[in-house]
Amino acid sequence: MKTLQITEVDRAVFTSVASMPEPPGTIVRDFDALLDGIGSNGIPVSAKTCEFAIARLPELNGLLTHPAPIGLSRGRQVSYPHVDGLHLLLRFTRLGKVDRSLRTPQMVQDKAMVARWQLLNPTERYFSLLERWWNIADFEQERFGMAADRMAEYRCTFLKRHRPGSRAKERDEKWQVAMLGALGMKQIALMQLFGLLNIASEPPVPGKGWQIKRMVATPWGLSASATYLQAFGDTSTDLLERLFNPTGKNSTPDELEAEEEMEHHPFLLWASRALPFFPNCRHYLGDPEAVEPFRGSVTFKVSLGSDVWRRIVMPAESDFDDLARFILDAFQFDDDHLYQFRYQDEYATQRTFDDPRCSDVEDDYADEVTLGEAGLFPRQLVEFRYDFGDDWRFDVLVEKLDASETGAQPTVLAKTGKAPRQY
């Protein structure tokens, strides 16, 4: 059973923050400003990445309480770290979703979730956003190689090195560059938005992105990050050694942690000790209500290159393993190799379904999810990878969902081009 110790210093900090008229930082005000900016019409996003349209980024940055001074006229979303961080929270709170029914996809409000959001007080909104960041977004990054406990440790160590009066950061430029690279500017911006870190920015420089002049951790940032890190039960590993010697042999605590199932999820453990100091926090935003699986048929256009494609229809009750077998048969491929499906759902979160013959996967197996349960929608593009050695890649475009067509059988409706030889 893991224990989490709240020191007297932490108690004093938590009590002080709880007595403030507003939550720390500007995250609640800025997030509400973003929701208002999306409004009822939505904001155009990239079809591939679902990031905000470049032309709208300066406008969104201008909505913030403290707009980041950017000296770029056509910067990408990553050039606006605060907007990038708010975009991440918008997706993982499920308050924003992507509408692909138009030629240009739009980020729109999820009306049901926004109605729930509006019932929360500012403190509840703050901790709902914090929970989505630490509890959901951090763990989502594990599929991209950054473990959640590592991210929590990096943040905590970074804040400690920037505690008021510390000059350690100024004596170790190599460490500073490594930490900024490891964390990423989006994490730095989120720490500022949540009031964990105070940042003074340089004036904008033409051709340059956000330039930071000075960073100082807040008492809330130091206490919240340190106590949250305790919840992982792993504070003994050396950060710098892992940063500059990533192939070292001192990774056994991570291996041991993987073998032992946590009795409490880290954020829930932290919240159980920290939130009693915040009596105004009684509710979380939560997740969208579960919806009934779609029933009917789904029509796909499956392409292998630009000149070879098959239009197929599948019953929504079929699972993704059925879809894989039918695609391979439609292109006259055998099914002796492993495969994987990948796509972004309506909340711009990547979903992955693996071949049931795969072992040790973190995602769902293809035979565990039906087409009707997957939240597919017209104009959605699904990638189907087959035979990881030869790496065949099929583009699977969702063309139509027909609720009136029940009892449909898997059928090839049309085909163009001769399929290439598999071997």
Coordinates of C-alpha atoms in Angstrom, one line a residue:
M1 CA 0.0 0.0 0.0
K2 CA 1.5 3.3 -1.1
T3 CA 1.6 6.2 1.3
L4 CA 1.7 9.9 0.5
Q5 CA 3.0 12.2 3.1
I6 CA 1.7 15.8 3.3
T7 CA 4.3 17.9 5.1
E8 CA 3.4 20.9 7.3
V9 CA 4.8 23.1 4.5
D10 CA 2.6 21.4 2.0
R11 CA -0.4 21.8 4.3
A12 CA 0.2 25.5 4.6
V13 CA 0.5 25.9 0.9
F14 CA -2.6 24.0 0.1
T15 CA -4.6 25.9 2.7
S16 CA -3.3 29.2 1.4
V17 CA -4.2 28.3 -2.2
A18 CA -7.7 27.0 -1.2
S19 CA -8.4 30.4 0.5
M20 CA -7.7 32.4 -2.7
P21 CA -10.7 33.9 -4.5
E22 CA -9.7 32.2 -7.7
P23 CA -7.8 29.0 -8.6
P24 CA -4.1 29.3 -9.3
G25 CA -2.9 30.6 -12.6
T26 CA -5.1 31.6 -15.5
I27 CA -6.1 28.2 -16.8
V28 CA -9.8 28.4 -16.0
R29 CA -10.2 31.9 -17.5
D30 CA -8.2 31.0 -20.6
F31 CA -9.9 27.7 -21.2
D32 CA -13.3 29.4 -20.9
A33 CA -12.0 32.0 -23.4
L34 CA -11.1 29.2 -25.8
L35 CA -14.5 27.6 -25.5
D36 CA -16.1 31.0 -26.2
G37 CA -13.8 31.4 -29.2
I38 CA -14.9 28.1 -30.6
G39 CA -18.5 29.2 -30.1
S40 CA -21.3 27.6 -32.1
N41 CA -19.5 27.8 -35.5
G42 CA -16.3 25.9 -34.6
I43 CA -12.7 26.5 -35.7
P44 CA -11.1 24.9 -38.7
V45 CA -8.6 22.2 -38.0
S46 CA -6.1 20.2 -40.0
A47 CA -7.6 17.1 -41.5
K48 CA -4.5 15.0 -40.5
T49 CA -3.4 16.3 -37.1
C50 CA -6.7 18.1 -36.0
E51 CA -4.6 21.1 -34.9
F52 CA -6.1 24.6 -35.2
A53 CA -5.8 26.2 -38.6
I54 CA -2.6 28.3 -38.8
A55 CA -4.5 31.5 -39.8
R56 CA -6.6 31.3 -36.6
L57 CA -3.6 30.8 -34.2
P58 CA -2.8 34.5 -33.6
E59 CA -6.5 35.2 -32.8
L60 CA -6.6 32.3 -30.3
N61 CA -3.4 33.4 -28.7
G62 CA -4.9 36.9 -28.4
L63 CA -7.8 35.5 -26.3
L64 CA -5.4 34.5 -23.5
T65 CA -5.0 36.5 -20.3
H66 CA -1.3 36.8 -21.0
P67 CA -0.8 36.2 -24.8
A68 CA 2.6 34.7 -25.5
P69 CA 4.7 37.2 -27.5
I70 CA 5.4 35.5 -30.8
G71 CA 7.4 37.0 -33.5
L72 CA 6.1 34.7 -36.2
S73 CA 3.5 35.5 -38.9
R74 CA 2.8 31.9 -39.9
G75 CA 3.8 29.9 -37.0
R76 CA 2.4 26.4 -36.5
Q77 CA 0.4 25.4 -33.4
V78 CA 3.6 24.1 -31.7
S79 CA 4.9 27.7 -32.0
Y80 CA 2.1 28.8 -29.7
P81 CA 2.7 26.5 -26.7
H82 CA -0.2 27.9 -24.6
V83 CA -2.7 27.4 -27.4
D84 CA -1.1 24.0 -28.0
G85 CA -1.7 23.1 -24.3
L86 CA -5.2 24.3 -24.3
H87 CA -5.9 22.3 -27.5
L88 CA -4.6 19.2 -25.6
L89 CA -7.0 19.8 -22.7
L90 CA -9.9 20.5 -25.1
R91 CA -9.4 17.1 -26.6
F92 CA -8.9 15.1 -23.4
T93 CA -11.8 16.8 -21.5
R94 CA -14.0 15.9 -24.4
L95 CA -15.3 19.4 -24.4
G96 CA -14.1 19.8 -28.0
K97 CA -14.5 17.3 -30.8
V98 CA -13.8 17.2 -34.5
D99 CA -16.7 17.5 -37.0
R100 CA -15.6 16.0 -40.3
S101 CA -19.0 16.3 -42.0
L102 CA -17.8 19.5 -43.8
R103 CA -15.1 19.6 -46.5
T104 CA -12.8 21.4 -43.9
P105 CA -12.9 19.6 -40.5
Q106 CA -14.0 21.9 -37.6
M107 CA -13.2 21.7 -33.9
V108 CA -16.6 22.2 -32.3
Q109 CA -18.0 22.1 -28.8
D110 CA -19.5 18.9 -27.4
K111 CA -22.7 20.4 -26.3
A112 CA -23.5 17.7 -23.7
M113 CA -20.0 18.0 -22.1
V114 CA -20.1 21.9 -22.2
A115 CA -23.5 21.8 -20.3
R116 CA -21.8 19.6 -17.7
W117 CA -18.8 22.0 -17.5
Q118 CA -21.1 25.0 -16.9
L119 CA -22.4 23.3 -13.7
L120 CA -18.9 23.3 -12.2
N121 CA -17.6 26.1 -10.0
P122 CA -14.1 27.5 -10.7
T123 CA -12.3 25.2 -8.3
E124 CA -14.0 22.2 -9.8
R125 CA -13.1 23.3 -13.2
Y126 CA -9.4 23.8 -12.2
F127 CA -9.1 20.3 -10.8
S128 CA -11.0 18.8 -13.7
L129 CA -8.5 20.3 -16.1
L130 CA -5.6 19.2 -13.9
E131 CA -7.0 15.7 -13.8
R132 CA -7.2 15.6 -17.6
W133 CA -3.6 16.7 -17.9
W134 CA -1.9 14.6 -15.2
N135 CA -4.3 11.6 -15.1
I136 CA -5.2 11.2 -18.8
A137 CA -2.9 13.2 -21.2
D138 CA 0.3 12.1 -19.4
F139 CA -0.6 8.5 -19.6
E140 CA -1.7 8.8 -23.2
Q141 CA 1.9 9.9 -24.0
E142 CA 3.2 6.5 -22.9
R143 CA 2.5 5.1 -26.4
F144 CA 4.9 7.8 -27.8
G145 CA 7.7 6.8 -25.4
M146 CA 7.3 9.1 -22.4
A147 CA 6.1 7.3 -19.3
A148 CA 3.7 9.2 -17.0
D149 CA 5.9 8.8 -14.0
R150 CA 8.9 10.1 -16.0
M151 CA 6.9 13.2 -17.0
A152 CA 5.9 13.8 -13.4
E153 CA 9.5 13.5 -12.2
Y154 CA 10.7 15.9 -14.9
R155 CA 8.2 18.5 -14.0
C156 CA 8.9 18.2 -10.3
T157 CA 12.7 18.4 -10.8
F158 CA 12.4 21.3 -13.2
L159 CA 10.2 23.2 -10.7
K160 CA 12.6 22.5 -7.8
R161 CA 15.5 23.8 -9.9
H162 CA 13.5 27.0 -10.5
R163 CA 12.5 27.5 -6.9
P164 CA 12.7 31.2 -5.7
G165 CA 16.3 32.2 -5.0
S166 CA 17.9 29.2 -6.8
R167 CA 20.8 29.9 -9.1
A168 CA 21.5 26.3 -10.0
K169 CA 19.8 26.5 -13.3
E170 CA 22.1 29.4 -14.4
R171 CA 25.2 27.3 -13.7
D172 CA 24.1 24.4 -15.8
E173 CA 23.0 25.5 -19.2
K174 CA 23.3 21.9 -20.5
W175 CA 20.8 20.7 -17.9
Q176 CA 18.4 23.5 -18.8
V177 CA 18.5 22.7 -22.5
A178 CA 18.1 19.0 -21.8
M179 CA 15.1 19.6 -19.6
L180 CA 13.4 21.9 -22.0
G181 CA 13.9 19.3 -24.7
A182 CA 12.6 16.5 -22.5
L183 CA 9.5 18.3 -21.3
G184 CA 8.7 20.3 -24.4
M185 CA 7.4 23.9 -24.5
K186 CA 3.8 22.8 -24.2
Q187 CA 4.5 21.4 -20.7
I188 CA 6.2 24.6 -19.7
A189 CA 3.2 26.6 -21.0
L190 CA 0.8 24.4 -19.1
M191 CA 2.8 24.8 -15.9
Q192 CA 2.4 28.6 -16.3
L193 CA -1.3 28.3 -17.1
F194 CA -2.0 26.2 -14.0
G195 CA 0.0 28.6 -11.8
L196 CA 2.8 26.1 -11.1
L197 CA 5.4 28.4 -12.7
N198 CA 5.7 32.1 -13.1
I199 CA 7.3 33.2 -16.4
A200 CA 8.5 36.5 -17.7
S201 CA 8.7 36.6 -21.4
E202 CA 11.1 38.5 -23.7
P203 CA 9.5 41.0 -26.2
P204 CA 8.7 39.4 -29.5
V205 CA 11.6 39.0 -31.9
P206 CA 10.8 38.9 -35.6
G207 CA 11.3 35.3 -36.9
K208 CA 11.4 33.9 -33.4
G209 CA 8.9 32.0 -31.3
W210 CA 8.2 32.4 -27.6
Q211 CA 11.3 33.6 -25.8
I212 CA 11.5 33.2 -22.0
K213 CA 13.4 35.6 -19.9
R214 CA 12.9 34.2 -16.4
M215 CA 11.1 31.3 -14.7
V216 CA 10.3 30.9 -11.0
A217 CA 8.3 28.1 -9.5
T218 CA 5.4 29.0 -7.2
P219 CA 4.9 27.4 -3.8
W220 CA 1.8 25.7 -5.2
G221 CA 3.8 24.3 -8.1
L222 CA 6.5 23.0 -5.8
S223 CA 4.1 21.3 -3.3
A224 CA 1.6 20.0 -5.8
S225 CA 4.3 18.5 -8.1
A226 CA 6.3 17.0 -5.3
T227 CA 3.3 15.3 -3.6
Y228 CA 2.0 14.1 -6.9
L229 CA 5.3 12.5 -7.7
Q230 CA 5.2 10.7 -4.3
A231 CA 2.0 8.9 -5.5
F232 CA 4.1 7.0 -8.1
G233 CA 6.3 5.6 -5.3
D234 CA 9.4 6.2 -7.4
T235 CA 11.6 9.1 -6.3
S236 CA 15.0 7.2 -6.0
T237 CA 16.2 7.3 -9.6
D238 CA 18.6 9.9 -10.8
L239 CA 17.1 12.2 -13.4
L240 CA 20.3 13.6 -14.9
E241 CA 21.8 10.1 -15.3
R242 CA 18.8 9.0 -17.3
L243 CA 18.8 12.2 -19.4
F244 CA 22.4 11.9 -20.5
N245 CA 22.8 8.1 -20.3
P246 CA 19.4 6.8 -21.5
T247 CA 20.9 3.3 -22.2
G248 CA 22.3 3.0 -18.7
K249 CA 21.5 0.0 -16.5
N250 CA 19.9 1.9 -13.6
S251 CA 16.3 1.4 -14.8
T252 CA 15.3 -1.5 -12.5
P253 CA 12.8 0.6 -10.5
D254 CA 10.8 1.1 -13.7
E255 CA 10.9 -2.6 -14.3
L256 CA 9.9 -3.4 -10.8
E257 CA 7.0 -0.9 -11.0
A258 CA 5.7 -2.6 -14.1
E259 CA 5.6 -5.9 -12.3
E260 CA 3.6 -4.6 -9.4
E261 CA 0.1 -3.4 -10.1
M262 CA -0.7 -0.1 -8.3
E263 CA -3.3 -0.4 -5.6
H264 CA -4.3 3.2 -6.4
H265 CA -4.0 5.2 -9.6
P266 CA -1.4 7.9 -8.9
F267 CA -3.7 10.9 -9.5
L268 CA -6.5 9.4 -7.5
L269 CA -4.2 8.7 -4.6
W270 CA -2.9 12.3 -4.8
A271 CA -6.4 13.7 -5.0
S272 CA -7.5 11.7 -2.0
R273 CA -4.9 13.5 0.1
A274 CA -4.8 17.0 -1.6
L275 CA -8.5 17.7 -2.3
P276 CA -9.7 17.7 1.3
F277 CA -7.9 21.0 1.6
F278 CA -10.3 22.3 -1.2
P279 CA -13.9 21.9 0.2
N280 CA -15.3 23.7 -2.9
C281 CA -14.2 20.8 -5.1
R282 CA -17.0 18.3 -4.9
H283 CA -17.4 17.2 -8.5
Y284 CA -15.3 16.4 -11.5
L285 CA -16.2 16.9 -15.2
G286 CA -16.1 13.2 -15.9
D287 CA -16.5 11.5 -19.3
P288 CA -19.2 11.6 -21.9
E289 CA -22.2 9.3 -21.4
A290 CA -21.8 6.0 -23.1
V291 CA -23.7 5.7 -26.4
E292 CA -25.4 2.8 -27.9
P293 CA -23.4 1.0 -30.6
F294 CA -24.4 2.0 -34.2
R295 CA -26.4 -0.6 -35.9
G296 CA -26.7 -1.0 -39.7
S297 CA -24.0 -1.1 -42.3
V298 CA -20.7 0.8 -42.9
T299 CA -19.4 1.5 -46.4
F300 CA -15.6 1.8 -46.8
K301 CA -13.4 2.8 -49.8
V302 CA -10.2 0.8 -49.3
S303 CA -7.2 2.0 -51.3
L304 CA -3.8 0.5 -51.9
G305 CA -2.0 3.4 -53.6
S306 CA -3.8 5.9 -55.8
D307 CA -5.0 3.6 -58.6
V308 CA -6.1 0.5 -56.8
W309 CA -9.2 0.5 -54.5
R310 CA -12.2 -1.6 -53.4
R311 CA -15.5 -0.3 -52.1
I312 CA -16.9 -2.7 -49.5
V313 CA -19.8 -2.8 -47.2
M314 CA -19.7 -4.4 -43.7
P315 CA -22.4 -5.0 -41.1
A316 CA -21.8 -2.8 -38.1
E317 CA -21.9 -5.9 -35.9
S318 CA -18.7 -7.1 -37.5
D319 CA -15.5 -6.6 -35.5
F320 CA -12.2 -5.2 -36.8
D321 CA -10.8 -8.7 -37.2
D322 CA -13.6 -9.4 -39.6
L323 CA -12.9 -6.2 -41.5
A324 CA -9.2 -7.1 -41.8
R325 CA -9.9 -10.6 -43.2
F326 CA -12.4 -9.2 -45.7
I327 CA -10.0 -6.5 -46.9
L328 CA -7.3 -9.0 -47.4
D329 CA -9.6 -11.3 -49.3
A330 CA -10.8 -8.4 -51.5
F331 CA -7.2 -7.7 -52.6
Q332 CA -6.4 -11.4 -52.8
F333 CA -3.8 -11.3 -50.1
D334 CA -3.3 -14.2 -47.6
D335 CA -3.8 -13.7 -43.9
D336 CA -0.6 -15.2 -42.6
H337 CA 0.8 -12.0 -41.2
L338 CA 0.0 -9.6 -38.4
Y339 CA -1.9 -6.4 -38.9
Q340 CA -3.0 -3.2 -37.1
F341 CA -5.7 -0.5 -37.5
R342 CA -5.1 3.1 -36.4
Y343 CA -7.2 6.2 -36.6
Q344 CA -8.2 9.3 -34.8
D345 CA -11.6 9.3 -33.1
E346 CA -13.9 12.4 -33.0
Y347 CA -11.9 13.7 -30.0
A348 CA -8.6 13.6 -32.0
T349 CA -7.4 10.7 -29.8
Q350 CA -5.6 7.9 -31.6
R351 CA -7.2 4.5 -31.3
T352 CA -5.3 1.3 -32.2
F353 CA -6.7 -2.2 -32.7
D354 CA -4.1 -5.0 -32.9
D355 CA -4.2 -8.4 -34.5
P356 CA -5.5 -10.9 -31.9
R357 CA -2.4 -13.0 -32.5
C358 CA -0.2 -10.1 -31.2
S359 CA 1.1 -10.4 -27.6
D360 CA 1.8 -7.8 -25.0
V361 CA -0.1 -5.0 -26.6
E362 CA -1.4 -2.0 -24.6
D363 CA -4.3 -1.3 -27.0
D364 CA -7.5 -3.1 -27.8
Y365 CA -7.5 -6.3 -29.9
A366 CA -9.3 -6.1 -33.2
D367 CA -11.7 -8.9 -32.3
E368 CA -12.8 -7.1 -29.1
V369 CA -14.4 -4.0 -30.8
T370 CA -17.2 -4.0 -33.4
L371 CA -17.4 -1.4 -36.1
G372 CA -20.6 0.0 -34.5
E373 CA -18.8 0.4 -31.1
A374 CA -15.8 2.3 -32.6
G375 CA -17.5 5.7 -33.1
L376 CA -16.7 5.8 -36.8
F377 CA -18.1 8.7 -38.8
P378 CA -18.2 9.6 -42.5
R379 CA -15.0 11.0 -44.0
Q380 CA -12.9 9.4 -41.3
L381 CA -9.6 7.8 -42.5
V382 CA -8.4 4.6 -41.0
E383 CA -4.9 3.2 -41.6
F384 CA -4.7 -0.6 -42.0
R385 CA -1.1 -1.9 -41.8
Y386 CA -0.5 -5.5 -42.8
D387 CA 2.7 -7.6 -42.7
F388 CA 5.0 -5.4 -40.7
G389 CA 8.0 -6.8 -42.7
D390 CA 6.7 -5.8 -46.2
D391 CA 4.6 -3.1 -44.5
W392 CA 1.6 -2.9 -46.7
R393 CA -0.5 0.2 -45.9
F394 CA -4.2 0.4 -46.9
D395 CA -6.1 3.7 -46.6
V396 CA -9.6 2.8 -45.3
L397 CA -12.0 5.7 -45.8
V398 CA -15.4 5.6 -44.1
E399 CA -17.9 6.7 -46.8
K400 CA -21.3 6.0 -45.3
L401 CA -23.1 4.7 -42.2
D402 CA -26.6 3.4 -43.1
A403 CA -28.8 2.7 -40.1
S404 CA -31.6 1.4 -42.3
E405 CA -29.5 -1.4 -43.7
T406 CA -29.6 -4.1 -41.1
G407 CA -28.6 -7.6 -41.7
A408 CA -26.1 -6.6 -44.5
Q409 CA -23.5 -9.1 -45.5
P410 CA -19.9 -8.3 -46.3
T411 CA -19.8 -7.4 -50.0
V412 CA -17.5 -5.8 -52.5
L413 CA -19.6 -3.1 -54.2
A414 CA -17.0 -1.9 -56.7
K415 CA -13.4 -2.2 -57.5
T416 CA -10.7 -0.4 -59.6
G417 CA -7.3 -1.6 -60.6
K418 CA -5.5 -4.9 -60.3
A419 CA -4.2 -5.6 -56.8
P420 CA -0.4 -5.9 -56.7
R421 CA 1.3 -9.3 -56.1
Q422 CA 1.7 -9.9 -52.4
Y423 CA 5.1 -11.6 -52.7

